[in-house]
Short mmCIF file of C-alpha atoms in Angstrom, two decimals:
data_model
loop_
_atom_site.label_atom_id
_atom_site.label_comp_id
_atom_site.label_asym_id
_atom_site.label_seq_id
_atom_site.Cartn_x
_atom_site.Cartn_y
_atom_site.Cartn_z
CA UNK A 138 104.66 85.29 99.59
CA UNK A 139 103.20 82.42 101.28
CA UNK A 140 99.17 81.54 101.15
CA UNK A 141 98.26 80.03 103.88
CA UNK A 142 94.68 78.93 103.03
CA UNK A 143 91.85 77.68 105.65
CA UNK A 144 88.25 76.53 104.34
CA UNK A 145 84.92 76.93 106.28
CA UNK A 146 81.38 75.52 105.34
CA UNK A 147 78.89 78.75 106.37
CA UNK A 148 75.52 77.50 104.93
CA UNK A 149 76.53 74.92 103.22
CA UNK A 150 78.77 77.10 100.90
CA UNK A 151 82.91 77.17 100.93
CA UNK A 152 84.58 80.13 102.32
CA UNK A 153 88.14 79.73 101.99
CA UNK A 154 90.23 82.29 104.28
CA UNK A 155 93.90 83.16 103.38
CA UNK A 156 96.18 84.90 106.21
CA UNK A 157 96.61 87.78 103.76
CA UNK A 158 94.15 89.09 105.12
CA UNK A 159 91.15 87.71 102.33
CA UNK A 160 88.09 85.46 101.28
CA UNK A 161 87.70 83.36 98.06
CA UNK A 162 83.57 81.82 98.07
CA UNK A 163 84.07 78.86 95.66
CA UNK A 164 80.06 79.16 94.41
CA UNK A 165 80.95 83.32 93.56
CA UNK A 166 84.20 82.85 92.88
CA UNK A 167 85.57 85.72 94.49
CA UNK A 168 87.71 87.46 96.39
CA UNK A 169 86.01 89.20 99.08
CA UNK A 170 88.20 91.69 101.27
CA UNK A 171 87.73 94.61 103.99
CA UNK A 172 88.98 98.32 104.27
CA UNK A 173 91.83 98.78 102.50
CA UNK A 174 91.33 102.96 103.23
CA UNK A 175 93.80 103.26 99.49
CA UNK A 176 94.70 106.97 100.07
CA UNK A 177 95.71 106.50 103.25
CA UNK A 178 99.74 106.90 103.15
CA UNK A 179 99.32 110.54 100.75
CA UNK A 180 96.91 111.65 103.31
CA UNK A 181 99.50 111.52 106.21
CA UNK A 182 101.75 113.10 103.50
CA UNK A 183 99.54 115.44 102.16
CA UNK A 184 99.37 116.81 106.50
CA UNK A 185 103.13 116.91 107.53
CA UNK A 186 103.57 113.36 108.24
CA UNK A 187 106.28 111.54 106.61
CA UNK A 188 105.49 108.12 105.45
CA UNK A 189 107.00 105.88 103.37
CA UNK A 190 104.42 104.74 99.95
CA UNK A 191 105.48 101.11 100.01
CA UNK A 192 102.22 100.47 102.73
CA UNK A 193 100.21 100.78 99.58
CA UNK A 194 103.02 99.23 97.50
CA UNK A 195 102.95 96.04 99.82
CA UNK A 196 99.51 95.75 99.99
CA UNK A 197 98.80 95.93 95.71
CA UNK A 198 101.47 93.23 95.76
CA UNK A 199 99.16 90.65 98.07
CA UNK A 200 96.17 91.28 96.60
CA UNK A 201 97.89 90.39 92.71
CA UNK A 202 99.31 87.58 94.23
CA UNK A 203 95.51 86.74 95.84
CA UNK A 204 94.55 86.91 92.44
CA UNK A 205 96.80 85.11 90.70
CA UNK A 206 96.39 81.73 93.23
CA UNK A 207 92.91 81.98 93.02
CA UNK A 208 91.94 83.29 89.31
CA UNK A 209 88.48 85.32 90.90
CA UNK A 210 86.07 86.62 88.16
CA UNK A 211 85.49 89.40 90.51
CA UNK A 212 87.17 90.73 93.49
CA UNK A 213 83.86 93.05 96.94
CA UNK A 214 85.25 95.21 98.85
CA UNK A 215 83.16 94.93 102.16
CA UNK A 216 83.88 98.56 102.52
CA UNK A 217 86.45 101.43 103.14
CA UNK A 218 87.82 101.02 100.18
CA UNK A 219 89.43 104.43 99.64
CA UNK A 220 90.18 106.79 103.12
CA UNK A 221 90.36 110.56 102.22
CA UNK A 222 88.92 110.63 98.68
CA UNK A 223 90.75 110.93 95.68
CA UNK A 224 94.92 111.71 95.73
CA UNK A 225 98.13 110.29 94.30
CA UNK A 226 97.61 106.67 95.73
CA UNK A 227 94.18 106.63 94.40
CA UNK A 228 96.26 107.41 90.93
CA UNK A 229 98.54 104.42 91.67
CA UNK A 230 95.50 101.98 92.75
CA UNK A 231 93.90 102.83 88.93
CA UNK A 232 97.31 102.14 87.28
CA UNK A 233 97.16 98.61 89.68
CA UNK A 234 93.08 97.85 88.21
CA UNK A 235 93.80 98.54 84.87
CA UNK A 236 96.21 95.08 84.32
CA UNK A 237 92.30 92.85 85.07
CA UNK A 238 90.31 94.65 82.87
CA UNK A 239 87.93 91.44 83.36
CA UNK A 240 87.77 91.30 86.70
CA UNK A 241 84.73 92.64 87.61
CA UNK A 242 85.07 95.48 90.86
CA UNK A 243 82.19 95.88 92.79
CA UNK A 244 81.87 97.71 96.22
CA UNK A 245 80.08 98.05 99.19
CA UNK A 246 80.57 102.03 99.99
CA UNK A 247 81.67 102.49 103.82
CA UNK A 248 82.38 105.35 105.86
CA UNK A 249 85.31 106.60 104.07
CA UNK A 250 84.12 105.95 100.77
CA UNK A 251 83.23 109.09 99.96
CA UNK A 252 83.50 109.00 95.81
CA UNK A 253 81.54 111.30 93.27
CA UNK A 254 80.50 110.44 89.94
CA UNK A 255 83.65 111.36 87.90
CA UNK A 256 86.09 109.53 90.80
CA UNK A 257 83.32 106.11 90.17
CA UNK A 258 84.54 106.16 86.26
CA UNK A 259 88.50 105.71 87.30
CA UNK A 260 87.89 103.29 89.64
CA UNK A 261 85.98 101.11 86.65
CA UNK A 262 83.77 100.13 89.14
CA UNK A 263 81.37 97.81 88.35
CA UNK A 264 79.13 98.11 90.44
CA UNK A 265 78.85 100.12 93.75
CA UNK A 266 75.92 100.04 96.18
CA UNK A 267 75.68 100.42 100.39
CA UNK A 268 75.13 96.61 100.39
CA UNK A 269 74.70 93.03 97.54
CA UNK A 270 72.79 90.36 98.33
CA UNK A 271 73.80 86.88 97.22
CA UNK A 272 71.54 84.28 98.59
CA UNK A 273 71.64 84.12 102.33
CA UNK A 274 74.16 86.47 102.29
CA UNK A 275 74.04 90.09 102.86
CA UNK A 276 77.45 91.78 102.77
CA UNK A 277 77.42 95.41 104.76
CA UNK A 278 80.19 97.58 105.48
CA UNK A 279 79.44 97.09 109.39
CA UNK A 280 76.90 94.72 110.90
CA UNK A 281 73.48 96.09 111.13
CA UNK A 282 71.52 94.79 114.08
CA UNK A 283 68.11 95.66 112.41
CA UNK A 284 68.70 92.99 109.64
CA UNK A 285 68.09 89.36 109.39
CA UNK A 286 70.13 86.06 107.41
CA UNK A 287 73.80 85.84 107.44
CA UNK A 288 76.25 89.38 107.11
CA UNK A 289 79.53 89.13 105.83
CA UNK A 290 81.31 92.70 107.50
CA UNK A 291 83.98 93.84 107.61
CA UNK A 292 84.90 98.37 109.71
CA UNK A 293 85.77 96.60 112.73
CA UNK A 294 89.09 95.70 111.91
CA UNK A 295 88.58 92.76 114.46
CA UNK A 296 92.63 91.85 115.87
CA UNK A 297 92.65 89.96 118.98
CA UNK A 298 95.13 89.27 121.98
CA UNK A 299 97.29 86.41 122.45
CA UNK A 300 99.18 85.51 125.70
CA UNK A 301 101.32 83.67 127.29
CA UNK A 302 104.54 83.28 130.37
CA UNK A 303 106.69 86.08 128.04
CA UNK A 304 103.97 88.71 126.98
CA UNK A 305 101.33 89.58 124.45
CA UNK A 306 100.85 89.33 120.73
CA UNK A 307 98.12 90.92 118.99
CA UNK A 308 97.30 89.13 116.68
CA UNK A 309 94.50 90.57 113.12
CA UNK A 310 92.37 87.65 113.30
CA UNK A 311 88.66 86.71 111.34
CA UNK A 312 85.84 86.37 114.14
CA UNK A 313 82.88 83.81 113.05
CA UNK A 314 79.32 84.00 114.61
CA UNK A 315 76.46 82.54 113.63
CA UNK A 316 75.34 85.16 111.31
CA UNK A 317 78.57 87.67 110.91
CA UNK A 318 81.96 86.70 109.03
CA UNK A 319 83.83 89.92 110.04
CA UNK A 320 86.89 90.60 108.51
CA UNK A 321 90.09 92.12 108.84
CA UNK A 322 91.81 95.25 107.76
CA UNK A 323 93.07 94.56 103.75
CA UNK A 324 95.69 97.19 104.59
CA UNK A 325 98.25 96.50 106.78
CA UNK A 326 97.98 99.78 107.98
CA UNK A 327 96.07 99.49 109.95
CA UNK A 328 95.35 99.58 113.85
CA UNK A 329 93.11 96.52 115.95
CA UNK A 330 90.24 96.17 117.61
CA UNK A 331 90.39 93.77 120.62
CA UNK A 332 87.24 94.69 121.87
CA UNK A 333 84.30 95.22 120.14
CA UNK A 334 84.44 91.56 118.64
CA UNK A 335 80.67 89.32 117.66
CA UNK A 336 79.72 87.56 120.47
CA UNK A 337 79.91 83.71 120.44
CA UNK A 338 81.91 83.77 117.91
CA UNK A 339 85.44 81.25 116.24
CA UNK A 340 88.46 83.28 115.62
CA UNK A 341 91.11 82.36 113.18
CA UNK A 342 93.95 84.67 113.84
CA UNK A 343 96.63 84.73 111.60
CA UNK A 344 100.35 85.05 110.37
CA UNK A 345 102.83 85.60 107.68
CA UNK A 346 103.52 81.72 108.20
CA UNK A 347 99.37 79.78 108.19
CA UNK A 348 96.07 80.09 110.25
CA UNK A 349 95.09 79.34 112.64
CA UNK A 350 92.14 79.27 114.56
CA UNK A 351 91.96 79.23 117.98
#
């Protein structure tokens, strides 16, 4: 697995974007990601749609590689950690989580995160809230137009279309505007929204081989 990086400065702080769908925030020593949707494949299987569970395994392998690469003190999920409550995929995630007992685990709740008190304990969360304010930044799952300041968000599953003479391709991306850093969905088992993106943004698309500003 190849980790390509691209450094960007936001409000005088260093954020390192990666082609593995996550960002490393240097000052906070935090790995930021959004929209894991753990349990989505198990939810589909429960409803009679046969899906291999290697999808989540691949997501967790990428997350492990990022933890090894950046050595963060905490990882922060900016919403939609889960897809449909507790199921067998959540059990597998918890087993993975137990490999990193010293790594703080923060969750900014998203619209899919229906987490009971017992499930919260099972997930070994160190922090759970609807938003998190760190210095000049607010981490929140969906952009709040009523809030001032800079927001780091998820929810949209952003992507852009690149056109060529041969064909058009859709790629996931980060979107950076004056007041928002929109994270891609971390799980590869998600669709892409190419229409509801922040206006006047810079886009950073990525492939298995690199990350590029377009």
